[in-house]
Amino acid sequence: MLFFVLMLAAAAVAYDRSYDSARDHILDFKERTNESIGVLTTETGAPVSYKEASITLNKPLILNAHFMESINHIVTKNIPERIVHAKGTGAFGTFTVTHDFTDVCMADFLSEVGKQTKIAVRFSTTTGEKGTSDLNRDIRGFSVKFYTNDGNFDLVGINIPMFFYKDPHNFRSSVQGRRRNPSSNLMDIHTSWDFLSLLPESLNTFLTVFSDRSIPVSYSNMRGHAIHTYQVVNKYGESSFCRFNCEPTAGFKTLTAQEAKKLSSADPDYLTRDLYRLIADGDYPCWTLNAQVLNMTDVHKMGPDVFDATKQISQKLFPPVPIGKFCLNRNAKNFFAEVEQMAFCPGNVVKGILGAPDKLYEARVLAYRAAQVHRLGGNFNKIPVNCPFQTRTLTYNRDGVSPVGDNEGDAPNYYPNSFNGPEPYSPEFEPSLIQIEETKADNFEQSRELYAEDMTEDERVRLVNNLVESLAEVTDIVRVSLLKTFGKIHPDLRQRVAQGLNMTTCD
Ligand code: HEM
Ligand SMILES: *[C@@H]1O[C@H](CO)[C@@H](O)[C@H](O)[C@H]1NC(C)=O
Ligand SMILES: *[C@@H]1O[C@H](CO)[C@@H](O)[C@H](O)[C@H]1NC(C)=O
């Protein structure tokens, strides 16, 4: 017995108890407040007595308002998690214009160098559910909401410069095929790879996911790519086309498979903790916002490929130009209120930014709003973190589930009306999105360039190792079809993966 006690004591001293801003937030709260912040009350404001709060045994429960409220609230407090990108974290900061961009885009928040706009940012993994590891091998989300004077502008991007399909029909299958088996409720390595092997354009993205360039050391080292080619206009009504990107000031840094596994097993919330700490400790992470810019002539010359989400636009032909810089300097005070309830939508654009002409974009505009009505309720844009607080909203929409805010008071609730209700404005010109003709995706050329030219030999070796490890238990039907697709990217890739799996490539 004595031996056991000594062992415990020995284990205890091994822990580092020096101040840690992420772990010790609650200690800061105590120090900041130095006494109880007030009398406990019911939800309707009645003070709760010591007896009501602590002694429920042998009393009629239904008469104890405090008990009834607390039990009802805890059993109903869960809301649906995001259907994709459920695991994530967020923070707040400011965007500052550093370069004149007015010849390209008339958006008010880009109107002059030095102009500042408040922002909210959320980082996430795609496939993992809310409780999964930050460090899973996955595509990662990078969403930015700009609270501009003209309403909110959302850039809802990822950490990889292209997406894995362009036909929005693939969304449902990419979610269901790459998740839990409907019978065993276990993640299914066969269906995951089957879906990708039958969608060859996905491999341009997944070669990157399985490469060294995938799992960030820290969210402050992660790039963001808005993917779609946005049509924007300047004050003369001239259109340009932009691929927006975020480049981390702290540099682009990633983890190897081994490093990620080790960190993840010690702390599945590794990236969440890291971001919280950086901001709490005043080590504010920053990014530059840049864009590859094409004019109408460029677009006609380059063809519809520049709107293909599965492809990059050549950085050599269209080098990114800097627009501004943003830093994150505030953690959420309440995660659920300020991060879980964040609602981004690629359709949230502002004057001067028209959106993107491709079908993937069109589908997203639809899907995010529907998802958020389901997840947060019909008035999700009135939740403070989503509310365009730099402007006044006058919508004619009324009522519905809370929050309703002032519900637009006593103003007329129908349009047109003769009683001074809000009126649409008359812009000088009303540009519209160009029409594009989309064809089936074919991006083997870019995957080949990525594999054969961009990657070093070391990177190729680690890529193949990561693929082989993931494919180790996958059934042959899927491996054979995947090897065929790898062969179209590069015979060497096919050869090496086959070798790693002990398979012959002459089928
Ligand atoms: C057909 C194509 C797509 C559909 C239908 C779709 C749908 C969705 C839905 C329903 C959500 C959850 C929204 C919520 O509950 O708040 C979501 C989240 C997200 N999607 Fe997509 N998505 C598509 C393609 C893309 C693409 C191309 C990107 C990257 C450019 C992307 C990046 C994200 C990100 C970053 C989030 C998380 C946003 C957050 O942090 O709250 N998605 N998507
Ligand atoms: C904390 O306690 C000190 C000393 O009693 C007092 O002066 C101070 O106002 C208190 N602070 C708060 C936030 O209550
Ligand atoms: C479009 O940009 C190209 C350079 O990418 C330039 O040579 C051309 O003059 C521009 N065309 C117009 C109409 O501005």
Coordinates of N, CA and C and ligand atoms in Angstrom, one line a residue, residues 295 297-298 318, ligand 3:
N295 N -7.5 39.1 -66.6 CA -8.5 39.9 -67.1 C -9.3 39.1 -68.2
T297 N -9.4 39.2 -71.4 CA -8.5 38.7 -72.5 C -7.8 37.4 -72.1
D298 N -7.2 37.5 -70.9 CA -6.5 36.3 -70.3 C -7.5 35.1 -70.3
F318 N 0.6 33.8 -63.9 CA -0.2 34.7 -63.1 C 0.3 34.7 -61.7
Ligands
LIG3 C1 -4.9 41.6 -69.9 O1 -3.7 41.3 -69.2 C2 -2.6 41.0 -70.1 C3 -1.5 40.4 -69.2 O2 -1.9 39.3 -68.5 C4 -2.2 42.2 -70.9 O3 -1.2 41.9 -71.8 C5 -3.5 42.7 -71.6 O4 -3.2 43.9 -72.2 C6 -4.6 42.9 -70.7 N1 -5.8 43.2 -71.5 C7 -6.7 44.1 -71.2 C8 -7.9 44.2 -72.0 O5 -6.5 44.8 -70.2

